[in-house]
């Protein structure tokens, strides 16, 4: 495993675009968190995002994992290009000739996906911890470490998404096509959801099994959970009730998708003549 | 003799097209083999199959008597196919480090092999700044990194300028002189003739000849003869015990094939005794090129 990781890391380390994108990703990550703590002064309006209660433990775990997950697109580009550049430079062929098996090739990519997802999860943890300790109104130990299931959910979500990127990268061999296809899949899932919602209510359960939707289901939007907005919402609609918890079944769906994408990538590679 | 690679009835079909048709041959340690065939004859596909990048349709091949899985065996093989493939933004040294990691070889080999191909002073430069000749030499260094049991070269001089071709050939000759087993695929005859001891000729995926290069050339030669009296000449040729067959090339010019070695002076004397006077007599052998064209033009 370490041999494969060191092979993959050697490739990433020496690729300028991957390096720059990864750095942008991790810098932006910290920047966004910092941004929230800036105090805005527009004449009479004195506003600070951090004072709105979003950095209270344990709410911060939910809030940060939800919003920082959008940045995964940067890493998605890195992953797609690390797959497709192997095709365009024909280095995949050379790797195989040099004695890497197809299985090892896919595994080396998947391991680096796991490392990326893990690094990002650790960063989310650290950033949230620091922001929380600075701004949170509650700082009792058992409150700080409660509701942390959003972190494993975040990890599973990223791993699933990156596996999907890897699969598209292998399937289409060109980064631009793969990213375009990702966008198409997103639109396609949107259409299915609309159709199901308005035309075939009984098929509603299908929606939760779509790859992108199942990933986004893992961490439900945290906005309406915020106390100020929650009270407003319950005035408009007294019956407003939403489940914000991470569902284990939802996690399982994403894990199964991840396995399908990894195995699918392997199978594609195995069947193809290079 | 130790067998390095054994190919048995190997077949590859792309849809209806049969690219390689039940090809069988063996490669033994210490020899230099050439695979000779026109463009599109299935050379690269054959190499692709044994190198794990093209899936075979049927048949078998085994490396080192089949003791190892293909990708494990490939760690003891050095191969370059078609164009040199490396990571463009990495330096030569970093590219070779990566190959070391894959093959499980120590980094200390890198400088040694770069020295052989004369690229040591350029090792810090990125691969994309290299000329085609340098890229190809880097590919050879990369293939040699693990001190392989066999070196496989697919069209190593393709697209190079005369100087580049000369450099590559010198390198190959030096490696061959050290006793390494080499498999060289090429459509260039003189290349094969100069470095190989054994040859496999294929066309449209079918094996036409396999054996020693010398034996491919081992007909006993022929006489080219011309005489003004064609009836007497034909009579003489058809009755001569050493002449296997003869054909008329052009007006009164005949090509007479020998079935065993024969002396031209004696041949001339015999003809003169029978009243046949040659106005033209040449004894020679087909060049490898003519042999090859004959082989590949056969239906």
Tab-separated table of C-alpha atoms in Angstrom, chain B residues 52 54 93 172 253 259 272 295:
chain	number	residue	atom	x	y	z
B	52	UNK	CA	0.051	-6.537	-20.546
B	54	UNK	CA	-3.436	-5.369	-25.098
B	93	UNK	CA	15.749	11.980	-13.126
B	172	UNK	CA	21.818	-1.322	-28.992
B	253	UNK	CA	17.912	-12.976	-69.535
B	259	UNK	CA	20.091	-26.487	-55.395
B	272	UNK	CA	30.573	-23.774	-73.664
B	295	UNK	CA	8.461	-13.848	-48.274
